[in-house]
mmCIF file with all atom_site columns, C-alpha atoms in Angstrom:
data_model
loop_
_atom_site.group_PDB
_atom_site.id
_atom_site.type_symbol
_atom_site.label_atom_id
_atom_site.label_alt_id
_atom_site.label_comp_id
_atom_site.label_asym_id
_atom_site.label_entity_id
_atom_site.label_seq_id
_atom_site.pdbx_PDB_ins_code
_atom_site.Cartn_x
_atom_site.Cartn_y
_atom_site.Cartn_z
_atom_site.occupancy
_atom_site.B_iso_or_equiv
_atom_site.pdbx_formal_charge
_atom_site.auth_seq_id
_atom_site.auth_comp_id
_atom_site.auth_asym_id
_atom_site.auth_atom_id
_atom_site.pdbx_PDB_model_num
ATOM 1   C CA . UNK A 1 1   ? -64.369 -51.397 -89.304  1.00 0.00 ? 6   UNK A CA 1
ATOM 2   C CA . UNK A 1 2   ? -63.220 -55.040 -89.698  1.00 0.00 ? 7   UNK A CA 1
ATOM 3   C CA . UNK A 1 3   ? -62.329 -56.584 -86.492  1.00 0.00 ? 8   UNK A CA 1
ATOM 4   C CA . UNK A 1 4   ? -60.571 -60.201 -86.180  1.00 0.00 ? 9   UNK A CA 1
ATOM 5   C CA . UNK A 1 5   ? -61.106 -63.034 -83.430  1.00 0.00 ? 10  UNK A CA 1
ATOM 6   C CA . UNK A 1 6   ? -58.582 -65.585 -82.757  1.00 0.00 ? 11  UNK A CA 1
ATOM 7   C CA . UNK A 1 7   ? -57.842 -67.864 -79.775  1.00 0.00 ? 12  UNK A CA 1
ATOM 8   C CA . UNK A 1 8   ? -56.056 -66.217 -76.886  1.00 0.00 ? 13  UNK A CA 1
ATOM 9   C CA . UNK A 1 9   ? -53.337 -69.045 -76.695  1.00 0.00 ? 14  UNK A CA 1
ATOM 10  C CA . UNK A 1 10  ? -52.299 -72.334 -77.970  1.00 0.00 ? 15  UNK A CA 1
ATOM 11  C CA . UNK A 1 11  ? -49.729 -74.883 -77.175  1.00 0.00 ? 16  UNK A CA 1
ATOM 12  C CA . UNK A 1 12  ? -48.076 -77.356 -79.129  1.00 0.00 ? 17  UNK A CA 1
ATOM 13  C CA . UNK A 1 13  ? -45.164 -79.687 -79.394  1.00 0.00 ? 18  UNK A CA 1
ATOM 14  C CA . UNK A 1 14  ? -41.796 -79.574 -81.549  1.00 0.00 ? 19  UNK A CA 1
ATOM 15  C CA . UNK A 1 15  ? -42.458 -81.088 -84.783  1.00 0.00 ? 20  UNK A CA 1
ATOM 16  C CA . UNK A 1 16  ? -46.278 -80.805 -84.843  1.00 0.00 ? 21  UNK A CA 1
ATOM 17  C CA . UNK A 1 17  ? -48.306 -78.649 -87.578  1.00 0.00 ? 22  UNK A CA 1
ATOM 18  C CA . UNK A 1 18  ? -50.148 -76.068 -85.828  1.00 0.00 ? 23  UNK A CA 1
ATOM 19  C CA . UNK A 1 19  ? -53.270 -74.223 -87.274  1.00 0.00 ? 24  UNK A CA 1
ATOM 20  C CA . UNK A 1 20  ? -54.479 -70.950 -85.799  1.00 0.00 ? 25  UNK A CA 1
ATOM 21  C CA . UNK A 1 21  ? -57.785 -69.905 -87.157  1.00 0.00 ? 26  UNK A CA 1
ATOM 22  C CA . UNK A 1 22  ? -59.166 -66.301 -87.288  1.00 0.00 ? 27  UNK A CA 1
ATOM 23  C CA . UNK A 1 23  ? -62.778 -64.867 -87.917  1.00 0.00 ? 28  UNK A CA 1
ATOM 24  C CA . UNK A 1 24  ? -63.239 -61.757 -89.599  1.00 0.00 ? 29  UNK A CA 1
ATOM 25  C CA . UNK A 1 25  ? -66.886 -61.579 -90.420  1.00 0.00 ? 30  UNK A CA 1
ATOM 26  C CA . UNK A 1 26  ? -66.947 -57.772 -91.531  1.00 0.00 ? 31  UNK A CA 1
ATOM 27  C CA . UNK A 1 27  ? -63.921 -58.256 -93.978  1.00 0.00 ? 32  UNK A CA 1
ATOM 28  C CA . UNK A 1 28  ? -64.625 -55.710 -97.295  1.00 0.00 ? 33  UNK A CA 1
ATOM 29  C CA . UNK A 1 29  ? -64.632 -56.931 -100.759 1.00 0.00 ? 34  UNK A CA 1
ATOM 30  C CA . UNK A 1 30  ? -61.094 -55.448 -101.520 1.00 0.00 ? 35  UNK A CA 1
ATOM 31  C CA . UNK A 1 31  ? -59.519 -56.173 -98.122  1.00 0.00 ? 36  UNK A CA 1
ATOM 32  C CA . UNK A 1 32  ? -56.556 -58.501 -97.744  1.00 0.00 ? 37  UNK A CA 1
ATOM 33  C CA . UNK A 1 33  ? -55.829 -60.653 -94.649  1.00 0.00 ? 38  UNK A CA 1
ATOM 34  C CA . UNK A 1 34  ? -52.358 -60.700 -93.130  1.00 0.00 ? 39  UNK A CA 1
ATOM 35  C CA . UNK A 1 35  ? -50.612 -62.463 -90.616  1.00 0.00 ? 40  UNK A CA 1
ATOM 36  C CA . UNK A 1 36  ? -47.714 -61.118 -88.451  1.00 0.00 ? 41  UNK A CA 1
ATOM 37  C CA . UNK A 1 37  ? -45.619 -62.858 -85.717  1.00 0.00 ? 42  UNK A CA 1
ATOM 38  C CA . UNK A 1 38  ? -43.987 -60.864 -82.838  1.00 0.00 ? 43  UNK A CA 1
ATOM 39  C CA . UNK A 1 39  ? -41.489 -61.953 -80.312  1.00 0.00 ? 44  UNK A CA 1
ATOM 40  C CA . UNK A 1 40  ? -40.732 -60.233 -77.021  1.00 0.00 ? 45  UNK A CA 1
ATOM 41  C CA . UNK A 1 41  ? -39.287 -56.932 -76.888  1.00 0.00 ? 46  UNK A CA 1
ATOM 42  C CA . UNK A 1 42  ? -39.229 -56.971 -80.868  1.00 0.00 ? 47  UNK A CA 1
ATOM 43  C CA . UNK A 1 43  ? -41.666 -55.178 -83.508  1.00 0.00 ? 48  UNK A CA 1
ATOM 44  C CA . UNK A 1 44  ? -44.165 -57.515 -85.354  1.00 0.00 ? 49  UNK A CA 1
ATOM 45  C CA . UNK A 1 45  ? -42.851 -59.294 -88.425  1.00 0.00 ? 50  UNK A CA 1
ATOM 46  C CA . UNK A 1 46  ? -44.844 -60.155 -91.526  1.00 0.00 ? 51  UNK A CA 1
ATOM 47  C CA . UNK A 1 47  ? -45.525 -63.692 -92.115  1.00 0.00 ? 52  UNK A CA 1
ATOM 48  C CA . UNK A 1 48  ? -47.875 -64.138 -95.004  1.00 0.00 ? 53  UNK A CA 1
ATOM 49  C CA . UNK A 1 49  ? -50.842 -62.414 -96.682  1.00 0.00 ? 54  UNK A CA 1
ATOM 50  C CA . UNK A 1 50  ? -53.777 -63.536 -98.887  1.00 0.00 ? 55  UNK A CA 1
ATOM 51  C CA . UNK A 1 51  ? -57.086 -62.779 -100.626 1.00 0.00 ? 56  UNK A CA 1
ATOM 52  C CA . UNK A 1 52  ? -58.826 -66.147 -101.306 1.00 0.00 ? 57  UNK A CA 1
ATOM 53  C CA . UNK A 1 53  ? -58.244 -69.778 -101.543 1.00 0.00 ? 58  UNK A CA 1
ATOM 54  C CA . UNK A 1 54  ? -54.494 -70.755 -100.359 1.00 0.00 ? 59  UNK A CA 1
ATOM 55  C CA . UNK A 1 55  ? -51.224 -69.037 -100.257 1.00 0.00 ? 60  UNK A CA 1
ATOM 56  C CA . UNK A 1 56  ? -47.942 -70.871 -99.229  1.00 0.00 ? 61  UNK A CA 1
ATOM 57  C CA . UNK A 1 57  ? -44.649 -69.172 -98.773  1.00 0.00 ? 62  UNK A CA 1
ATOM 58  C CA . UNK A 1 58  ? -41.388 -70.938 -97.203  1.00 0.00 ? 63  UNK A CA 1
ATOM 59  C CA . UNK A 1 59  ? -42.637 -70.359 -93.649  1.00 0.00 ? 64  UNK A CA 1
ATOM 60  C CA . UNK A 1 60  ? -46.405 -70.728 -93.542  1.00 0.00 ? 65  UNK A CA 1
ATOM 61  C CA . UNK A 1 61  ? -49.493 -71.576 -95.525  1.00 0.00 ? 66  UNK A CA 1
ATOM 62  C CA . UNK A 1 62  ? -52.567 -69.573 -95.302  1.00 0.00 ? 67  UNK A CA 1
ATOM 63  C CA . UNK A 1 63  ? -56.128 -70.898 -96.124  1.00 0.00 ? 68  UNK A CA 1
ATOM 64  C CA . UNK A 1 64  ? -59.093 -68.727 -96.976  1.00 0.00 ? 69  UNK A CA 1
ATOM 65  C CA . UNK A 1 65  ? -62.421 -70.355 -97.700  1.00 0.00 ? 70  UNK A CA 1
ATOM 66  C CA . UNK A 1 66  ? -64.885 -68.818 -100.334 1.00 0.00 ? 71  UNK A CA 1
ATOM 67  C CA . UNK A 1 67  ? -66.951 -66.536 -98.228  1.00 0.00 ? 72  UNK A CA 1
ATOM 68  C CA . UNK A 1 68  ? -63.784 -65.146 -96.848  1.00 0.00 ? 73  UNK A CA 1
ATOM 69  C CA . UNK A 1 69  ? -65.159 -64.900 -93.226  1.00 0.00 ? 74  UNK A CA 1
ATOM 70  C CA . UNK A 1 70  ? -62.401 -66.642 -91.700  1.00 0.00 ? 75  UNK A CA 1
ATOM 71  C CA . UNK A 1 71  ? -58.880 -67.763 -92.384  1.00 0.00 ? 76  UNK A CA 1
ATOM 72  C CA . UNK A 1 72  ? -56.236 -70.337 -91.185  1.00 0.00 ? 77  UNK A CA 1
ATOM 73  C CA . UNK A 1 73  ? -52.523 -70.015 -90.664  1.00 0.00 ? 78  UNK A CA 1
ATOM 74  C CA . UNK A 1 74  ? -50.882 -73.280 -90.694  1.00 0.00 ? 79  UNK A CA 1
ATOM 75  C CA . UNK A 1 75  ? -47.245 -73.463 -89.517  1.00 0.00 ? 80  UNK A CA 1
ATOM 76  C CA . UNK A 1 76  ? -45.727 -76.917 -90.708  1.00 0.00 ? 81  UNK A CA 1
ATOM 77  C CA . UNK A 1 77  ? -43.353 -78.865 -88.064  1.00 0.00 ? 82  UNK A CA 1
ATOM 78  C CA . UNK A 1 78  ? -42.963 -76.062 -85.339  1.00 0.00 ? 83  UNK A CA 1
ATOM 79  C CA . UNK A 1 79  ? -39.892 -75.606 -83.504  1.00 0.00 ? 84  UNK A CA 1
ATOM 80  C CA . UNK A 1 80  ? -39.177 -74.028 -80.126  1.00 0.00 ? 85  UNK A CA 1
ATOM 81  C CA . UNK A 1 81  ? -38.307 -70.550 -81.920  1.00 0.00 ? 86  UNK A CA 1
ATOM 82  C CA . UNK A 1 82  ? -41.822 -70.454 -83.328  1.00 0.00 ? 87  UNK A CA 1
ATOM 83  C CA . UNK A 1 83  ? -42.802 -69.566 -79.886  1.00 0.00 ? 88  UNK A CA 1
ATOM 84  C CA . UNK A 1 84  ? -44.394 -66.131 -80.124  1.00 0.00 ? 89  UNK A CA 1
ATOM 85  C CA . UNK A 1 85  ? -47.670 -63.986 -80.646  1.00 0.00 ? 90  UNK A CA 1
ATOM 86  C CA . UNK A 1 86  ? -49.355 -64.396 -83.922  1.00 0.00 ? 91  UNK A CA 1
ATOM 87  C CA . UNK A 1 87  ? -51.518 -61.633 -84.992  1.00 0.00 ? 92  UNK A CA 1
ATOM 88  C CA . UNK A 1 88  ? -54.314 -61.957 -87.775  1.00 0.00 ? 93  UNK A CA 1
ATOM 89  C CA . UNK A 1 89  ? -55.257 -58.558 -89.445  1.00 0.00 ? 94  UNK A CA 1
ATOM 90  C CA . UNK A 1 90  ? -57.174 -57.343 -92.302  1.00 0.00 ? 95  UNK A CA 1
ATOM 91  C CA . UNK A 1 91  ? -55.432 -54.721 -94.303  1.00 0.00 ? 96  UNK A CA 1
ATOM 92  C CA . UNK A 1 92  ? -58.268 -52.137 -95.050  1.00 0.00 ? 97  UNK A CA 1
ATOM 93  C CA . UNK A 1 93  ? -58.061 -51.546 -98.852  1.00 0.00 ? 98  UNK A CA 1
ATOM 94  C CA . UNK A 1 94  ? -60.055 -48.382 -98.678  1.00 0.00 ? 99  UNK A CA 1
ATOM 95  C CA . UNK A 1 95  ? -57.704 -46.627 -96.056  1.00 0.00 ? 100 UNK A CA 1
ATOM 96  C CA . UNK A 1 96  ? -54.492 -47.296 -97.581  1.00 0.00 ? 101 UNK A CA 1
ATOM 97  C CA . UNK A 1 97  ? -53.973 -50.593 -96.218  1.00 0.00 ? 102 UNK A CA 1
ATOM 98  C CA . UNK A 1 98  ? -54.302 -49.571 -92.478  1.00 0.00 ? 103 UNK A CA 1
ATOM 99  C CA . UNK A 1 99  ? -53.894 -52.428 -90.071  1.00 0.00 ? 104 UNK A CA 1
ATOM 100 C CA . UNK A 1 100 ? -55.867 -52.816 -86.868  1.00 0.00 ? 105 UNK A CA 1
ATOM 101 C CA . UNK A 1 101 ? -54.213 -55.424 -84.439  1.00 0.00 ? 106 UNK A CA 1
ATOM 102 C CA . UNK A 1 102 ? -56.255 -57.588 -82.319  1.00 0.00 ? 107 UNK A CA 1
ATOM 103 C CA . UNK A 1 103 ? -55.188 -59.330 -79.153  1.00 0.00 ? 108 UNK A CA 1
ATOM 104 C CA . UNK A 1 104 ? -53.061 -62.090 -80.994  1.00 0.00 ? 109 UNK A CA 1
ATOM 105 C CA . UNK A 1 105 ? -52.597 -65.767 -80.276  1.00 0.00 ? 110 UNK A CA 1
ATOM 106 C CA . UNK A 1 106 ? -49.666 -66.695 -77.963  1.00 0.00 ? 111 UNK A CA 1
ATOM 107 C CA . UNK A 1 107 ? -48.204 -69.838 -79.333  1.00 0.00 ? 112 UNK A CA 1
ATOM 108 C CA . UNK A 1 108 ? -46.130 -71.891 -76.935  1.00 0.00 ? 113 UNK A CA 1
ATOM 109 C CA . UNK A 1 109 ? -43.955 -74.635 -78.511  1.00 0.00 ? 114 UNK A CA 1
ATOM 110 C CA . UNK A 1 110 ? -42.920 -77.056 -76.071  1.00 0.00 ? 115 UNK A CA 1
ATOM 111 C CA . UNK A 1 111 ? -39.926 -79.904 -76.504  1.00 0.00 ? 116 UNK A CA 1
ATOM 112 C CA . UNK B 2 1   ? -30.825 -50.688 -96.261  1.00 0.00 ? 24  UNK B CA 1
ATOM 113 C CA . UNK B 2 2   ? -31.131 -49.813 -92.606  1.00 0.00 ? 25  UNK B CA 1
ATOM 114 C CA . UNK B 2 3   ? -34.824 -50.671 -92.908  1.00 0.00 ? 26  UNK B CA 1
ATOM 115 C CA . UNK B 2 4   ? -36.950 -48.669 -90.119  1.00 0.00 ? 27  UNK B CA 1
ATOM 116 C CA . UNK B 2 5   ? -35.056 -46.910 -87.407  1.00 0.00 ? 28  UNK B CA 1
ATOM 117 C CA . UNK B 2 6   ? -36.247 -45.263 -84.431  1.00 0.00 ? 29  UNK B CA 1
ATOM 118 C CA . UNK B 2 7   ? -34.637 -43.042 -81.686  1.00 0.00 ? 30  UNK B CA 1
ATOM 119 C CA . UNK B 2 8   ? -34.302 -43.088 -78.834  1.00 0.00 ? 31  UNK B CA 1
ATOM 120 C CA . UNK B 2 9   ? -34.514 -46.845 -77.874  1.00 0.00 ? 32  UNK B CA 1
ATOM 121 C CA . UNK B 2 10  ? -35.384 -45.728 -74.272  1.00 0.00 ? 33  UNK B CA 1
ATOM 122 C CA . UNK B 2 11  ? -36.862 -42.530 -72.718  1.00 0.00 ? 34  UNK B CA 1
ATOM 123 C CA . UNK B 2 12  ? -38.017 -41.417 -69.302  1.00 0.00 ? 35  UNK B CA 1
ATOM 124 C CA . UNK B 2 13  ? -40.113 -38.373 -69.289  1.00 0.00 ? 36  UNK B CA 1
ATOM 125 C CA . UNK B 2 14  ? -41.890 -36.323 -66.185  1.00 0.00 ? 37  UNK B CA 1
ATOM 126 C CA . UNK B 2 15  ? -45.601 -35.398 -66.557  1.00 0.00 ? 38  UNK B CA 1
ATOM 127 C CA . UNK B 2 16  ? -46.085 -32.348 -68.573  1.00 0.00 ? 39  UNK B CA 1
ATOM 128 C CA . UNK B 2 17  ? -42.751 -32.623 -70.533  1.00 0.00 ? 40  UNK B CA 1
ATOM 129 C CA . UNK B 2 18  ? -42.891 -32.930 -74.438  1.00 0.00 ? 41  UNK B CA 1
ATOM 130 C CA . UNK B 2 19  ? -40.832 -35.080 -76.712  1.00 0.00 ? 42  UNK B CA 1
ATOM 131 C CA . UNK B 2 20  ? -40.526 -36.132 -80.225  1.00 0.00 ? 43  UNK B CA 1
ATOM 132 C CA . UNK B 2 21  ? -39.840 -39.959 -81.068  1.00 0.00 ? 44  UNK B CA 1
ATOM 133 C CA . UNK B 2 22  ? -38.016 -40.268 -84.420  1.00 0.00 ? 45  UNK B CA 1
ATOM 134 C CA . UNK B 2 23  ? -38.929 -42.659 -87.126  1.00 0.00 ? 46  UNK B CA 1
ATOM 135 C CA . UNK B 2 24  ? -36.913 -43.041 -90.645  1.00 0.00 ? 47  UNK B CA 1
ATOM 136 C CA . UNK B 2 25  ? -36.988 -45.421 -93.412  1.00 0.00 ? 48  UNK B CA 1
ATOM 137 C CA . UNK B 2 26  ? -34.878 -45.833 -96.344  1.00 0.00 ? 49  UNK B CA 1
ATOM 138 C CA . UNK B 2 27  ? -36.790 -47.999 -98.525  1.00 0.00 ? 50  UNK B CA 1
ATOM 139 C CA . UNK B 2 28  ? -38.868 -45.421 -100.163 1.00 0.00 ? 51  UNK B CA 1
ATOM 140 C CA . UNK B 2 29  ? -41.994 -46.433 -98.712  1.00 0.00 ? 52  UNK B CA 1
ATOM 141 C CA . UNK B 2 30  ? -45.230 -44.289 -99.089  1.00 0.00 ? 53  UNK B CA 1
ATOM 142 C CA . UNK B 2 31  ? -47.063 -45.523 -96.196  1.00 0.00 ? 54  UNK B CA 1
ATOM 143 C CA . UNK B 2 32  ? -45.669 -45.012 -92.482  1.00 0.00 ? 55  UNK B CA 1
ATOM 144 C CA . UNK B 2 33  ? -47.675 -45.444 -89.207  1.00 0.00 ? 56  UNK B CA 1
ATOM 145 C CA . UNK B 2 34  ? -47.188 -45.358 -85.565  1.00 0.00 ? 57  UNK B CA 1
ATOM 146 C CA . UNK B 2 35  ? -48.390 -48.036 -82.897  1.00 0.00 ? 58  UNK B CA 1
ATOM 147 C CA . UNK B 2 36  ? -48.482 -48.119 -79.302  1.00 0.00 ? 59  UNK B CA 1
ATOM 148 C CA . UNK B 2 37  ? -48.228 -51.479 -77.456  1.00 0.00 ? 60  UNK B CA 1
ATOM 149 C CA . UNK B 2 38  ? -49.067 -51.838 -73.729  1.00 0.00 ? 61  UNK B CA 1
ATOM 150 C CA . UNK B 2 39  ? -48.152 -54.837 -71.559  1.00 0.00 ? 62  UNK B CA 1
ATOM 151 C CA . UNK B 2 40  ? -50.042 -57.944 -72.765  1.00 0.00 ? 63  UNK B CA 1
ATOM 152 C CA . UNK B 2 41  ? -51.706 -56.240 -75.444  1.00 0.00 ? 64  UNK B CA 1
ATOM 153 C CA . UNK B 2 42  ? -51.866 -55.991 -79.243  1.00 0.00 ? 65  UNK B CA 1
ATOM 154 C CA . UNK B 2 43  ? -50.602 -52.857 -80.908  1.00 0.00 ? 66  UNK B CA 1
ATOM 155 C CA . UNK B 2 44  ? -52.983 -49.898 -81.325  1.00 0.00 ? 67  UNK B CA 1
ATOM 156 C CA . UNK B 2 45  ? -52.857 -47.510 -84.290  1.00 0.00 ? 68  UNK B CA 1
ATOM 157 C CA . UNK B 2 46  ? -51.824 -44.159 -83.504  1.00 0.00 ? 69  UNK B CA 1
ATOM 158 C CA . UNK B 2 47  ? -51.368 -42.019 -86.529  1.00 0.00 ? 70  UNK B CA 1
ATOM 159 C CA . UNK B 2 48  ? -50.457 -43.049 -90.165  1.00 0.00 ? 71  UNK B CA 1
ATOM 160 C CA . UNK B 2 49  ? -49.489 -41.376 -93.295  1.00 0.00 ? 72  UNK B CA 1
ATOM 161 C CA . UNK B 2 50  ? -49.962 -42.412 -96.951  1.00 0.00 ? 73  UNK B CA 1
ATOM 162 C CA . UNK B 2 51  ? -47.518 -40.140 -98.329  1.00 0.00 ? 74  UNK B CA 1
ATOM 163 C CA . UNK B 2 52  ? -45.579 -37.015 -97.903  1.00 0.00 ? 75  UNK B CA 1
ATOM 164 C CA . UNK B 2 53  ? -47.805 -34.150 -96.468  1.00 0.00 ? 76  UNK B CA 1
ATOM 165 C CA . UNK B 2 54  ? -50.753 -36.630 -95.513  1.00 0.00 ? 77  UNK B CA 1
ATOM 166 C CA . UNK B 2 55  ? -51.578 -37.736 -92.340  1.00 0.00 ? 78  UNK B CA 1
ATOM 167 C CA . UNK B 2 56  ? -54.698 -39.188 -90.666  1.00 0.00 ? 79  UNK B CA 1
ATOM 168 C CA . UNK B 2 57  ? -55.784 -40.455 -87.272  1.00 0.00 ? 80  UNK B CA 1
ATOM 169 C CA . UNK B 2 58  ? -55.782 -44.018 -85.902  1.00 0.00 ? 81  UNK B CA 1
ATOM 170 C CA . UNK B 2 59  ? -57.653 -45.634 -83.130  1.00 0.00 ? 82  UNK B CA 1
ATOM 171 C CA . UNK B 2 60  ? -55.731 -43.716 -80.249  1.00 0.00 ? 83  UNK B CA 1
ATOM 172 C CA . UNK B 2 61  ? -54.591 -40.203 -81.611  1.00 0.00 ? 84  UNK B CA 1
ATOM 173 C CA . UNK B 2 62  ? -55.177 -38.211 -78.409  1.00 0.00 ? 85  UNK B CA 1
ATOM 174 C CA . UNK B 2 63  ? -52.131 -36.582 -77.024  1.00 0.00 ? 86  UNK B CA 1
ATOM 175 C CA . UNK B 2 64  ? -49.899 -37.272 -80.123  1.00 0.00 ? 87  UNK B CA 1
ATOM 176 C CA . UNK B 2 65  ? -49.113 -35.047 -83.100  1.00 0.00 ? 88  UNK B CA 1
ATOM 177 C CA . UNK B 2 66  ? -47.414 -36.342 -86.384  1.00 0.00 ? 89  UNK B CA 1
ATOM 178 C CA . UNK B 2 67  ? -46.359 -34.613 -89.624  1.00 0.00 ? 90  UNK B CA 1
ATOM 179 C CA . UNK B 2 68  ? -44.785 -36.037 -92.851  1.00 0.00 ? 91  UNK B CA 1
ATOM 180 C CA . UNK B 2 69  ? -42.516 -33.350 -94.598  1.00 0.00 ? 92  UNK B CA 1
ATOM 181 C CA . UNK B 2 70  ? -40.466 -35.908 -96.416  1.00 0.00 ? 93  UNK B CA 1
ATOM 182 C CA . UNK B 2 71  ? -41.107 -39.496 -97.495  1.00 0.00 ? 94  UNK B CA 1
ATOM 183 C CA . UNK B 2 72  ? -38.185 -40.745 -95.071  1.00 0.00 ? 95  UNK B CA 1
ATOM 184 C CA . UNK B 2 73  ? -39.346 -39.436 -91.675  1.00 0.00 ? 96  UNK B CA 1
ATOM 185 C CA . UNK B 2 74  ? -42.431 -39.643 -89.615  1.00 0.00 ? 97  UNK B CA 1
ATOM 186 C CA . UNK B 2 75  ? -41.968 -38.048 -86.071  1.00 0.00 ? 98  UNK B CA 1
ATOM 187 C CA . UNK B 2 76  ? -44.475 -38.540 -83.477  1.00 0.00 ? 99  UNK B CA 1
ATOM 188 C CA . UNK B 2 77  ? -44.545 -35.833 -81.025  1.00 0.00 ? 100 UNK B CA 1
ATOM 189 C CA . UNK B 2 78  ? -45.999 -36.077 -77.447  1.00 0.00 ? 101 UNK B CA 1
ATOM 190 C CA . UNK B 2 79  ? -47.436 -32.682 -76.345  1.00 0.00 ? 102 UNK B CA 1
ATOM 191 C CA . UNK B 2 80  ? -47.815 -32.915 -72.756  1.00 0.00 ? 103 UNK B CA 1
ATOM 192 C CA . UNK B 2 81  ? -46.891 -36.640 -71.512  1.00 0.00 ? 104 UNK B CA 1
ATOM 193 C CA . UNK B 2 82  ? -48.732 -38.272 -69.237  1.00 0.00 ? 105 UNK B CA 1
ATOM 194 C CA . UNK B 2 83  ? -48.489 -41.626 -67.290  1.00 0.00 ? 106 UNK B CA 1
ATOM 195 C CA . UNK B 2 84  ? -51.125 -43.119 -69.494  1.00 0.00 ? 107 UNK B CA 1
ATOM 196 C CA . UNK B 2 85  ? -48.639 -42.723 -72.386  1.00 0.00 ? 108 UNK B CA 1
ATOM 197 C CA . UNK B 2 86  ? -46.228 -45.101 -70.912  1.00 0.00 ? 109 UNK B CA 1
ATOM 198 C CA . UNK B 2 87  ? -45.696 -47.791 -73.464  1.00 0.00 ? 110 UNK B CA 1
ATOM 199 C CA . UNK B 2 88  ? -43.706 -49.146 -76.140  1.00 0.00 ? 111 UNK B CA 1
ATOM 200 C CA . UNK B 2 89  ? -44.067 -47.191 -79.505  1.00 0.00 ? 112 UNK B CA 1
ATOM 201 C CA . UNK B 2 90  ? -43.394 -48.818 -82.769  1.00 0.00 ? 113 UNK B CA 1
ATOM 202 C CA . UNK B 2 91  ? -43.052 -47.156 -86.297  1.00 0.00 ? 114 UNK B CA 1
ATOM 203 C CA . UNK B 2 92  ? -43.743 -49.183 -89.411  1.00 0.00 ? 115 UNK B CA 1
ATOM 204 C CA . UNK B 2 93  ? -43.560 -48.270 -93.051  1.00 0.00 ? 116 UNK B CA 1
ATOM 205 C CA . UNK B 2 94  ? -44.827 -50.424 -96.308  1.00 0.00 ? 117 UNK B CA 1
ATOM 206 C CA . UNK B 2 95  ? -44.359 -49.790 -99.958  1.00 0.00 ? 118 UNK B CA 1
ATOM 207 C CA . UNK B 2 96  ? -47.841 -48.483 -100.704 1.00 0.00 ? 119 UNK B CA 1
ATOM 208 C CA . UNK B 2 97  ? -51.263 -48.978 -99.217  1.00 0.00 ? 120 UNK B CA 1
ATOM 209 C CA . UNK B 2 98  ? -52.761 -49.357 -102.373 1.00 0.00 ? 121 UNK B CA 1
ATOM 210 C CA . UNK B 2 99  ? -50.591 -52.381 -104.044 1.00 0.00 ? 122 UNK B CA 1
ATOM 211 C CA . UNK B 2 100 ? -51.262 -55.921 -103.569 1.00 0.00 ? 123 UNK B CA 1
ATOM 212 C CA . UNK B 2 101 ? -48.863 -56.074 -100.672 1.00 0.00 ? 124 UNK B CA 1
ATOM 213 C CA . UNK B 2 102 ? -49.336 -54.772 -97.356  1.00 0.00 ? 125 UNK B CA 1
ATOM 214 C CA . UNK B 2 103 ? -46.410 -56.133 -95.794  1.00 0.00 ? 126 UNK B CA 1
ATOM 215 C CA . UNK B 2 104 ? -45.428 -53.586 -93.138  1.00 0.00 ? 127 UNK B CA 1
ATOM 216 C CA . UNK B 2 105 ? -41.886 -53.434 -91.748  1.00 0.00 ? 128 UNK B CA 1
ATOM 217 C CA . UNK B 2 106 ? -41.484 -52.439 -88.090  1.00 0.00 ? 129 UNK B CA 1
ATOM 218 C CA . UNK B 2 107 ? -38.684 -50.719 -86.294  1.00 0.00 ? 130 UNK B CA 1
ATOM 219 C CA . UNK B 2 108 ? -37.222 -51.948 -83.022  1.00 0.00 ? 131 UNK B CA 1
ATOM 220 C CA . UNK B 2 109 ? -39.273 -49.690 -80.755  1.00 0.00 ? 132 UNK B CA 1
ATOM 221 C CA . UNK B 2 110 ? -39.119 -47.065 -78.214  1.00 0.00 ? 133 UNK B CA 1
ATOM 222 C CA . UNK B 2 111 ? -39.735 -47.850 -74.853  1.00 0.00 ? 134 UNK B CA 1
ATOM 223 C CA . UNK B 2 112 ? -41.142 -44.659 -73.084  1.00 0.00 ? 135 UNK B CA 1
ATOM 224 C CA . UNK B 2 113 ? -41.869 -44.121 -69.335  1.00 0.00 ? 136 UNK B CA 1
ATOM 225 C CA . UNK B 2 114 ? -43.809 -41.302 -68.031  1.00 0.00 ? 137 UNK B CA 1
ATOM 226 C CA . UNK B 2 115 ? -43.537 -40.540 -64.332  1.00 0.00 ? 138 UNK B CA 1
#
């Protein structure tokens, strides 16, 4: 079963770029990498997903190397409101896209 | 669209009681799932469904039952509540588990306390 490993916590300052790296050594050929954001007392919110190379949307970029054993979520110019827990997950293609959450990375953005 | 709705928002049960957590979505999503989140931890998958009439177990299914008689609804039943089931429960849905998008939409959660 695909398992992800990411740092428990990270600190940053407003205006900086934040990169959170995740390893997923057992990812299967057709699985996708997804990232979610969770604020206290709320359900997780989808940020971005990708299969390989680079994906960018209005809030983040996702970098995936050719071997797909890791991925990096990049948040440009973070603000205080980006303080949250960020989860890296593998969507299991052969199990209907099932998501297995890990511990997540607690990002703290300071002024 | 209301998205994913969950009721109740809060619930207190005594040990041994049973209850059903309700989850509904109005996005015509095929895939629905239930998670629990304990303090300071990530979410753990309880049960999931890839379509009406089809359910399967997740990581922590013991003590919970589900059924999926319609596309819209996916209730979670606690058969005999135990203090270890004190948690926040999230329901989620996504369009389909076989498309190229695995974006899941989460409900606001149900905070359950078992005494």
